[in-house]
Amino acid sequence: MRCRLCNAAMSGNLQLSDLAWRPYQRLHLCQRCLRTFEILVDRPTCPGCGRANDGALCQDCHRWEQQGETLLHHSALFTYNTAMKAFIQQYKGLGDYRLHDAFAGMWPHWLQHWTLVPIVSEPGHLDRRGFDPVLGLFADLPLRQLLAKAATDKPQAQKTRAERLQTPQSFAVVQPVSGIKQILLLDDLYTTGRTLYHAKDALVAAGFQGKVQSFSLIR
Ligand SMILES: [Zn+2]
Ligand SMILES: [Zn+2]
């Protein structure tokens, strides 16, 4: 097998096997590339949004609570460092779908106890890019597509922080939620949390009464 990023030939490497859901699945990144990413696992993070800090609830999460939100208790695998920004630029910016399974096999084992609901792209973005980056990233997991996203005015990536936070609700629940106990929303990147809180609010508005938390590749 060859590394998804640098194309180096690799033998089986199972360095993350203690963390991963499927411990015998081979990783798709070589050790050299893997080391360029900054892992968040076992570091102190905000219990609300998963950002690396001293372990206290951050200001942004206090604000979500003040707005009446139940916190998502978000967690993520990696920080948005230079290497990860380059990965996202190649994968989402340039639309290089070959990278979609770069992080396959690294998902923490506790994910298997949740109903995994991806944050899907809106139709216009899907048409332009030709693939859904979140479905691609998590394609090795059993996903339940409960949510659909309507078109918004402009892509999140082109918005300021204030504009992101003012984005209106655009999610609809497209499958029955009865019988589901706990939902883990999956996204590629947690930025302001606006998208994930909208997704949770849509599930609650559709009558979902269980627990909703969230997970992303990057924080
Ligand atoms: Zn590599
Ligand atoms: Zn926080």
Short mmCIF file of N, CA, C and O in Angstrom, two decimals, residues 85-194:
data_model
loop_
_atom_site.label_atom_id
_atom_site.label_comp_id
_atom_site.label_asym_id
_atom_site.label_seq_id
_atom_site.Cartn_x
_atom_site.Cartn_y
_atom_site.Cartn_z
N LYS A 85 -4.28 22.05 7.27
CA LYS A 85 -4.81 23.05 6.33
C LYS A 85 -4.45 22.67 4.89
O LYS A 85 -5.27 22.81 3.98
N ALA A 86 -3.24 22.18 4.71
CA ALA A 86 -2.81 21.75 3.37
C ALA A 86 -3.65 20.55 2.91
O ALA A 86 -4.04 20.47 1.73
N PHE A 87 -3.92 19.65 3.82
CA PHE A 87 -4.75 18.48 3.47
C PHE A 87 -6.15 18.94 3.02
O PHE A 87 -6.65 18.50 1.98
N ILE A 88 -6.76 19.84 3.81
CA ILE A 88 -8.12 20.30 3.49
C ILE A 88 -8.14 21.07 2.17
O ILE A 88 -9.06 20.95 1.37
N GLN A 89 -7.09 21.84 1.94
CA GLN A 89 -7.01 22.58 0.67
C GLN A 89 -6.96 21.61 -0.52
O GLN A 89 -7.65 21.79 -1.52
N GLN A 90 -6.18 20.56 -0.37
CA GLN A 90 -6.06 19.58 -1.45
C GLN A 90 -7.36 18.78 -1.64
O GLN A 90 -7.83 18.56 -2.75
N TYR A 91 -7.94 18.38 -0.50
CA TYR A 91 -9.13 17.51 -0.54
C TYR A 91 -10.40 18.28 -0.92
O TYR A 91 -11.10 17.91 -1.85
N LYS A 92 -10.66 19.37 -0.18
CA LYS A 92 -11.90 20.11 -0.42
C LYS A 92 -11.71 21.25 -1.41
O LYS A 92 -12.55 21.48 -2.26
N GLY A 93 -10.61 21.99 -1.26
CA GLY A 93 -10.38 23.14 -2.13
C GLY A 93 -10.16 22.71 -3.58
O GLY A 93 -10.82 23.18 -4.49
N LEU A 94 -9.24 21.78 -3.78
CA LEU A 94 -8.95 21.31 -5.14
C LEU A 94 -9.80 20.12 -5.54
O LEU A 94 -9.81 19.71 -6.69
N GLY A 95 -10.50 19.53 -4.56
CA GLY A 95 -11.41 18.43 -4.88
C GLY A 95 -10.71 17.12 -5.21
O GLY A 95 -11.13 16.39 -6.11
N ASP A 96 -9.62 16.84 -4.50
CA ASP A 96 -8.87 15.61 -4.76
C ASP A 96 -9.47 14.45 -3.95
O ASP A 96 -9.08 14.19 -2.81
N TYR A 97 -10.39 13.73 -4.59
CA TYR A 97 -11.14 12.70 -3.87
C TYR A 97 -10.27 11.51 -3.47
O TYR A 97 -10.62 10.76 -2.56
N ARG A 98 -9.12 11.37 -4.10
CA ARG A 98 -8.23 10.25 -3.71
C ARG A 98 -7.86 10.31 -2.23
O ARG A 98 -7.49 9.31 -1.64
N LEU A 99 -7.94 11.50 -1.64
CA LEU A 99 -7.56 11.67 -0.23
C LEU A 99 -8.67 11.30 0.74
O LEU A 99 -8.47 11.39 1.95
N HIS A 100 -9.84 10.91 0.22
CA HIS A 100 -11.00 10.79 1.12
C HIS A 100 -10.78 9.78 2.24
O HIS A 100 -11.32 9.94 3.33
N ASP A 101 -9.99 8.75 1.98
CA ASP A 101 -9.82 7.73 3.03
C ASP A 101 -8.46 7.83 3.74
O ASP A 101 -8.00 6.89 4.36
N ALA A 102 -7.85 9.02 3.67
CA ALA A 102 -6.53 9.20 4.30
C ALA A 102 -6.57 8.86 5.78
O ALA A 102 -5.60 8.33 6.33
N PHE A 103 -7.67 9.17 6.45
CA PHE A 103 -7.74 8.96 7.90
C PHE A 103 -8.58 7.74 8.27
O PHE A 103 -8.90 7.54 9.45
N ALA A 104 -8.94 6.95 7.29
CA ALA A 104 -9.72 5.73 7.56
C ALA A 104 -8.96 4.85 8.55
O ALA A 104 -7.73 4.79 8.52
N GLY A 105 -9.70 4.23 9.43
CA GLY A 105 -9.07 3.33 10.38
C GLY A 105 -8.58 4.01 11.64
O GLY A 105 -8.09 3.35 12.56
N MET A 106 -8.68 5.33 11.72
CA MET A 106 -8.19 6.04 12.92
C MET A 106 -9.32 6.44 13.87
O MET A 106 -9.04 7.01 14.91
N TRP A 107 -10.54 6.19 13.48
CA TRP A 107 -11.67 6.67 14.30
C TRP A 107 -11.69 5.97 15.65
O TRP A 107 -11.50 4.76 15.73
N PRO A 108 -11.91 6.73 16.73
CA PRO A 108 -11.88 6.13 18.07
C PRO A 108 -12.94 5.05 18.25
O PRO A 108 -14.02 5.13 17.66
N HIS A 109 -12.63 4.06 19.07
CA HIS A 109 -13.53 2.90 19.19
C HIS A 109 -14.88 3.25 19.79
O HIS A 109 -15.87 2.59 19.53
N TRP A 110 -14.96 4.35 20.58
CA TRP A 110 -16.25 4.67 21.20
C TRP A 110 -17.30 5.12 20.19
O TRP A 110 -18.49 5.12 20.50
N LEU A 111 -16.89 5.46 18.98
CA LEU A 111 -17.87 5.86 17.97
C LEU A 111 -18.88 4.76 17.67
O LEU A 111 -20.00 5.03 17.27
N GLN A 112 -18.47 3.51 17.88
CA GLN A 112 -19.35 2.41 17.50
C GLN A 112 -20.61 2.33 18.37
O GLN A 112 -21.54 1.63 18.02
N HIS A 113 -20.62 3.04 19.49
CA HIS A 113 -21.80 3.00 20.37
C HIS A 113 -22.85 4.04 19.99
O HIS A 113 -23.85 4.18 20.68
N TRP A 114 -22.58 4.79 18.94
CA TRP A 114 -23.47 5.90 18.56
C TRP A 114 -24.07 5.64 17.18
O TRP A 114 -23.48 4.98 16.35
N THR A 115 -25.25 6.26 16.95
CA THR A 115 -25.78 6.36 15.59
C THR A 115 -25.06 7.54 14.94
O THR A 115 -25.12 8.67 15.44
N LEU A 116 -24.34 7.26 13.86
CA LEU A 116 -23.44 8.26 13.27
C LEU A 116 -24.13 9.00 12.13
O LEU A 116 -24.50 8.41 11.12
N VAL A 117 -24.33 10.29 12.33
CA VAL A 117 -25.08 11.10 11.37
C VAL A 117 -24.16 12.16 10.76
O VAL A 117 -23.72 13.09 11.44
N PRO A 118 -23.84 12.01 9.47
CA PRO A 118 -22.92 12.96 8.83
C PRO A 118 -23.58 14.31 8.54
O PRO A 118 -24.78 14.37 8.25
N ILE A 119 -22.79 15.37 8.62
CA ILE A 119 -23.22 16.71 8.19
C ILE A 119 -22.97 16.76 6.69
O ILE A 119 -21.83 16.94 6.24
N VAL A 120 -24.02 16.58 5.92
CA VAL A 120 -23.87 16.47 4.46
C VAL A 120 -23.74 17.86 3.82
O VAL A 120 -24.13 18.86 4.40
N SER A 121 -23.23 17.89 2.61
CA SER A 121 -23.09 19.14 1.84
C SER A 121 -24.44 19.60 1.34
O SER A 121 -25.35 18.79 1.13
N GLU A 122 -24.53 20.89 1.08
CA GLU A 122 -25.73 21.36 0.40
C GLU A 122 -25.60 21.04 -1.08
O GLU A 122 -24.48 20.88 -1.60
N PRO A 123 -26.76 20.92 -1.80
CA PRO A 123 -26.73 20.41 -3.19
C PRO A 123 -25.79 21.16 -4.12
O PRO A 123 -25.08 20.55 -4.91
N GLY A 124 -25.74 22.50 -4.01
CA GLY A 124 -24.89 23.29 -4.90
C GLY A 124 -23.42 22.95 -4.75
O GLY A 124 -22.69 22.83 -5.74
N HIS A 125 -22.98 22.75 -3.50
CA HIS A 125 -21.58 22.42 -3.25
C HIS A 125 -21.26 21.02 -3.78
O HIS A 125 -20.19 20.78 -4.33
N LEU A 126 -22.23 20.13 -3.60
CA LEU A 126 -22.06 18.76 -4.09
C LEU A 126 -21.88 18.76 -5.60
O LEU A 126 -21.00 18.08 -6.14
N ASP A 127 -22.70 19.56 -6.29
CA ASP A 127 -22.60 19.64 -7.76
C ASP A 127 -21.25 20.19 -8.18
O ASP A 127 -20.63 19.67 -9.10
N ARG A 128 -20.80 21.24 -7.49
CA ARG A 128 -19.54 21.87 -7.91
C ARG A 128 -18.34 20.97 -7.65
O ARG A 128 -17.43 20.88 -8.45
N ARG A 129 -18.35 20.29 -6.49
CA ARG A 129 -17.19 19.50 -6.10
C ARG A 129 -17.24 18.08 -6.67
O ARG A 129 -16.20 17.46 -6.88
N GLY A 130 -18.44 17.60 -6.87
CA GLY A 130 -18.60 16.25 -7.42
C GLY A 130 -18.61 15.16 -6.37
O GLY A 130 -18.84 13.99 -6.68
N PHE A 131 -18.35 15.51 -5.11
CA PHE A 131 -18.43 14.53 -4.03
C PHE A 131 -18.73 15.26 -2.74
O PHE A 131 -18.54 16.48 -2.65
N ASP A 132 -19.19 14.50 -1.74
CA ASP A 132 -19.46 15.07 -0.43
C ASP A 132 -18.26 14.79 0.47
O ASP A 132 -17.97 13.63 0.78
N PRO A 133 -17.52 15.84 0.89
CA PRO A 133 -16.28 15.59 1.63
C PRO A 133 -16.47 14.86 2.96
O PRO A 133 -15.60 14.08 3.36
N VAL A 134 -17.59 15.10 3.62
CA VAL A 134 -17.80 14.44 4.92
C VAL A 134 -18.15 12.96 4.72
O VAL A 134 -17.60 12.09 5.39
N LEU A 135 -19.02 12.68 3.75
CA LEU A 135 -19.33 11.27 3.45
C LEU A 135 -18.06 10.54 3.01
O LEU A 135 -17.87 9.38 3.35
N GLY A 136 -17.20 11.23 2.28
CA GLY A 136 -15.95 10.62 1.84
C GLY A 136 -15.02 10.29 3.00
O GLY A 136 -14.51 9.18 3.10
N LEU A 137 -14.86 11.25 3.89
CA LEU A 137 -13.94 11.06 5.03
C LEU A 137 -14.34 9.88 5.91
O LEU A 137 -13.49 9.13 6.39
N PHE A 138 -15.65 9.77 6.14
CA PHE A 138 -16.14 8.76 7.09
C PHE A 138 -16.75 7.55 6.37
O PHE A 138 -17.55 6.83 6.94
N ALA A 139 -16.35 7.35 5.12
CA ALA A 139 -16.97 6.30 4.31
C ALA A 139 -16.77 4.90 4.87
O ALA A 139 -17.51 3.98 4.52
N ASP A 140 -15.78 4.72 5.75
CA ASP A 140 -15.55 3.38 6.31
C ASP A 140 -16.40 3.13 7.56
O ASP A 140 -16.26 2.10 8.21
N LEU A 141 -17.27 4.06 7.90
CA LEU A 141 -18.13 3.90 9.07
C LEU A 141 -19.58 3.71 8.64
O LEU A 141 -19.97 4.18 7.57
N PRO A 142 -20.40 3.04 9.46
CA PRO A 142 -21.82 2.89 9.11
C PRO A 142 -22.58 4.19 9.38
O PRO A 142 -22.85 4.53 10.53
N LEU A 143 -22.88 4.93 8.33
CA LEU A 143 -23.49 6.26 8.49
C LEU A 143 -25.00 6.20 8.29
O LEU A 143 -25.48 5.42 7.48
N ARG A 144 -25.71 7.04 9.03
CA ARG A 144 -27.16 7.18 8.83
C ARG A 144 -27.42 8.60 8.35
O ARG A 144 -27.21 9.55 9.10
N GLN A 145 -27.85 8.75 7.12
CA GLN A 145 -28.07 10.10 6.58
C GLN A 145 -29.46 10.60 6.97
O GLN A 145 -30.39 10.53 6.18
N LEU A 146 -29.56 11.12 8.17
CA LEU A 146 -30.84 11.62 8.67
C LEU A 146 -31.09 13.06 8.27
O LEU A 146 -32.20 13.53 8.32
N LEU A 147 -30.01 13.77 7.90
CA LEU A 147 -30.13 15.21 7.66
C LEU A 147 -29.91 15.55 6.18
O LEU A 147 -29.08 14.93 5.51
N ALA A 148 -30.64 16.55 5.71
CA ALA A 148 -30.36 17.15 4.41
C ALA A 148 -30.15 18.63 4.64
O ALA A 148 -30.70 19.20 5.58
N LYS A 149 -29.34 19.24 3.79
CA LYS A 149 -29.01 20.65 3.97
C LYS A 149 -29.49 21.43 2.75
O LYS A 149 -29.17 21.07 1.62
N ALA A 150 -30.25 22.50 3.01
CA ALA A 150 -30.71 23.35 1.91
C ALA A 150 -29.61 24.35 1.56
O ALA A 150 -28.65 24.53 2.31
N ALA A 151 -29.76 25.01 0.44
CA ALA A 151 -28.77 25.99 -0.02
C ALA A 151 -28.71 27.18 0.92
O ALA A 151 -29.72 27.66 1.42
N THR A 152 -27.49 27.66 1.20
CA THR A 152 -27.31 28.88 1.98
C THR A 152 -26.71 29.95 1.06
O THR A 152 -26.32 29.64 -0.06
N ASP A 153 -26.62 31.18 1.55
CA ASP A 153 -26.20 32.29 0.68
C ASP A 153 -24.79 32.14 0.13
O ASP A 153 -24.54 32.30 -1.04
N LYS A 154 -23.81 31.83 1.02
CA LYS A 154 -22.46 31.60 0.50
C LYS A 154 -21.76 30.55 1.36
O LYS A 154 -22.15 30.32 2.50
N PRO A 155 -20.73 29.91 0.82
CA PRO A 155 -20.07 28.83 1.57
C PRO A 155 -19.49 29.33 2.89
O PRO A 155 -19.01 30.47 2.96
N GLN A 156 -19.52 28.48 3.92
CA GLN A 156 -18.99 28.83 5.24
C GLN A 156 -17.55 29.35 5.13
O GLN A 156 -17.16 30.27 5.82
N ALA A 157 -16.77 28.73 4.24
CA ALA A 157 -15.36 29.07 4.14
C ALA A 157 -15.14 30.51 3.68
O ALA A 157 -14.07 31.07 3.89
N GLN A 158 -16.16 31.10 3.04
CA GLN A 158 -15.99 32.48 2.56
C GLN A 158 -16.55 33.51 3.53
O GLN A 158 -16.62 34.69 3.22
N LYS A 159 -17.00 33.05 4.71
CA LYS A 159 -17.64 33.95 5.65
C LYS A 159 -16.69 34.37 6.77
O LYS A 159 -15.80 33.63 7.14
N THR A 160 -16.97 35.55 7.32
CA THR A 160 -16.28 35.95 8.54
C THR A 160 -16.89 35.15 9.69
O THR A 160 -17.94 34.54 9.55
N ARG A 161 -16.22 35.22 10.84
CA ARG A 161 -16.72 34.51 12.00
C ARG A 161 -18.13 34.98 12.38
O ARG A 161 -19.02 34.19 12.66
N ALA A 162 -18.34 36.32 12.35
CA ALA A 162 -19.66 36.87 12.71
C ALA A 162 -20.72 36.39 11.72
O ALA A 162 -21.83 36.03 12.12
N GLU A 163 -20.37 36.36 10.43
CA GLU A 163 -21.33 35.89 9.43
C GLU A 163 -21.66 34.41 9.63
O GLU A 163 -22.80 34.00 9.48
N ARG A 164 -20.63 33.63 9.98
CA ARG A 164 -20.88 32.21 10.23
C ARG A 164 -21.88 32.01 11.35
O ARG A 164 -22.78 31.18 11.27
N LEU A 165 -21.69 32.79 12.41
CA LEU A 165 -22.55 32.63 13.58
C LEU A 165 -23.99 33.06 13.29
O LEU A 165 -24.91 32.64 13.96
N GLN A 166 -24.17 33.91 12.27
CA GLN A 166 -25.52 34.38 11.92
C GLN A 166 -26.18 33.54 10.83
O GLN A 166 -27.29 33.84 10.41
N THR A 167 -25.49 32.50 10.35
CA THR A 167 -26.07 31.65 9.31
C THR A 167 -27.41 31.09 9.78
O THR A 167 -27.49 30.56 10.88
N PRO A 168 -28.46 31.21 8.96
CA PRO A 168 -29.76 30.67 9.40
C PRO A 168 -29.80 29.13 9.31
O PRO A 168 -28.99 28.51 8.62
N GLN A 169 -30.77 28.58 10.01
CA GLN A 169 -30.98 27.11 9.98
C GLN A 169 -31.21 26.64 8.55
O GLN A 169 -32.00 27.24 7.82
N SER A 170 -30.53 25.59 8.13
CA SER A 170 -30.76 25.09 6.77
C SER A 170 -30.87 23.56 6.74
O SER A 170 -30.88 22.98 5.67
N PHE A 171 -30.96 22.94 7.93
CA PHE A 171 -31.06 21.48 7.96
C PHE A 171 -32.51 21.02 8.04
O PHE A 171 -33.33 21.65 8.72
N ALA A 172 -32.79 19.93 7.38
CA ALA A 172 -34.08 19.25 7.52
C ALA A 172 -33.80 17.80 7.87
O ALA A 172 -32.80 17.23 7.42
N VAL A 173 -34.66 17.21 8.69
CA VAL A 173 -34.53 15.81 9.05
C VAL A 173 -35.33 15.00 8.04
O VAL A 173 -36.52 15.27 7.85
N VAL A 174 -34.70 14.07 7.36
CA VAL A 174 -35.34 13.41 6.21
C VAL A 174 -35.66 11.94 6.45
O VAL A 174 -36.12 11.26 5.54
N GLN A 175 -35.40 11.47 7.67
CA GLN A 175 -35.75 10.10 8.01
C GLN A 175 -36.29 10.09 9.42
O GLN A 175 -35.92 10.96 10.22
N PRO A 176 -37.15 9.10 9.77
CA PRO A 176 -37.67 9.07 11.13
C PRO A 176 -36.56 8.90 12.16
O PRO A 176 -35.57 8.20 11.92
N VAL A 177 -36.70 9.58 13.29
CA VAL A 177 -35.68 9.51 14.34
C VAL A 177 -36.12 8.61 15.50
O VAL A 177 -35.38 8.42 16.46
N SER A 178 -37.34 8.07 15.40
CA SER A 178 -37.84 7.24 16.49
C SER A 178 -36.98 5.98 16.60
O SER A 178 -36.52 5.43 15.60
N GLY A 179 -36.77 5.55 17.82
CA GLY A 179 -36.00 4.33 18.03
C GLY A 179 -34.50 4.57 18.17
O GLY A 179 -33.76 3.68 18.57
N ILE A 180 -34.04 5.77 17.83
CA ILE A 180 -32.61 6.07 17.96
C ILE A 180 -32.35 6.65 19.36
O ILE A 180 -33.08 7.51 19.83
N LYS A 181 -31.32 6.12 20.02
CA LYS A 181 -31.06 6.56 21.41
C LYS A 181 -30.07 7.72 21.46
O LYS A 181 -30.27 8.68 22.17
N GLN A 182 -28.96 7.59 20.74
CA GLN A 182 -27.98 8.68 20.82
C GLN A 182 -27.31 8.89 19.46
O GLN A 182 -26.91 7.94 18.79
N ILE A 183 -27.21 10.16 19.11
CA ILE A 183 -26.69 10.53 17.79
C ILE A 183 -25.37 11.27 17.95
O ILE A 183 -25.24 12.19 18.76
N LEU A 184 -24.40 10.83 17.15
CA LEU A 184 -23.13 11.54 17.07
C LEU A 184 -23.06 12.19 15.68
O LEU A 184 -23.02 11.48 14.67
N LEU A 185 -23.08 13.51 15.66
CA LEU A 185 -22.96 14.23 14.40
C LEU A 185 -21.50 14.22 13.95
O LEU A 185 -20.60 14.44 14.77
N LEU A 186 -21.27 13.94 12.69
CA LEU A 186 -19.89 13.87 12.17
C LEU A 186 -19.64 14.98 11.18
O LEU A 186 -20.43 15.17 10.24
N ASP A 187 -18.54 15.69 11.36
CA ASP A 187 -18.19 16.75 10.41
C ASP A 187 -16.68 16.70 10.16
O ASP A 187 -15.94 16.06 10.90
N ASP A 188 -16.25 17.39 9.10
CA ASP A 188 -14.81 17.40 8.85
C ASP A 188 -14.09 18.35 9.80
O ASP A 188 -13.03 18.04 10.33
N LEU A 189 -14.71 19.52 10.05
CA LEU A 189 -14.02 20.58 10.79
C LEU A 189 -15.01 21.32 11.67
O LEU A 189 -16.09 21.69 11.20
N TYR A 190 -14.68 21.52 12.94
CA TYR A 190 -15.50 22.36 13.82
C TYR A 190 -14.86 23.73 13.82
O TYR A 190 -13.71 23.89 14.22
N THR A 191 -15.59 24.74 13.36
CA THR A 191 -15.04 26.10 13.37
C THR A 191 -15.73 26.93 14.45
O THR A 191 -15.18 27.13 15.52
N THR A 192 -16.97 27.37 14.17
CA THR A 192 -17.70 28.12 15.21
C THR A 192 -18.67 27.24 15.97
O THR A 192 -19.16 27.63 17.02
N GLY A 193 -19.01 26.09 15.42
CA GLY A 193 -20.03 25.23 16.01
C GLY A 193 -21.43 25.51 15.47
O GLY A 193 -22.35 24.74 15.71
N ARG A 194 -21.57 26.60 14.70
CA ARG A 194 -22.90 27.01 14.22
C ARG A 194 -23.59 25.88 13.44
O ARG A 194 -24.75 25.56 13.66
#
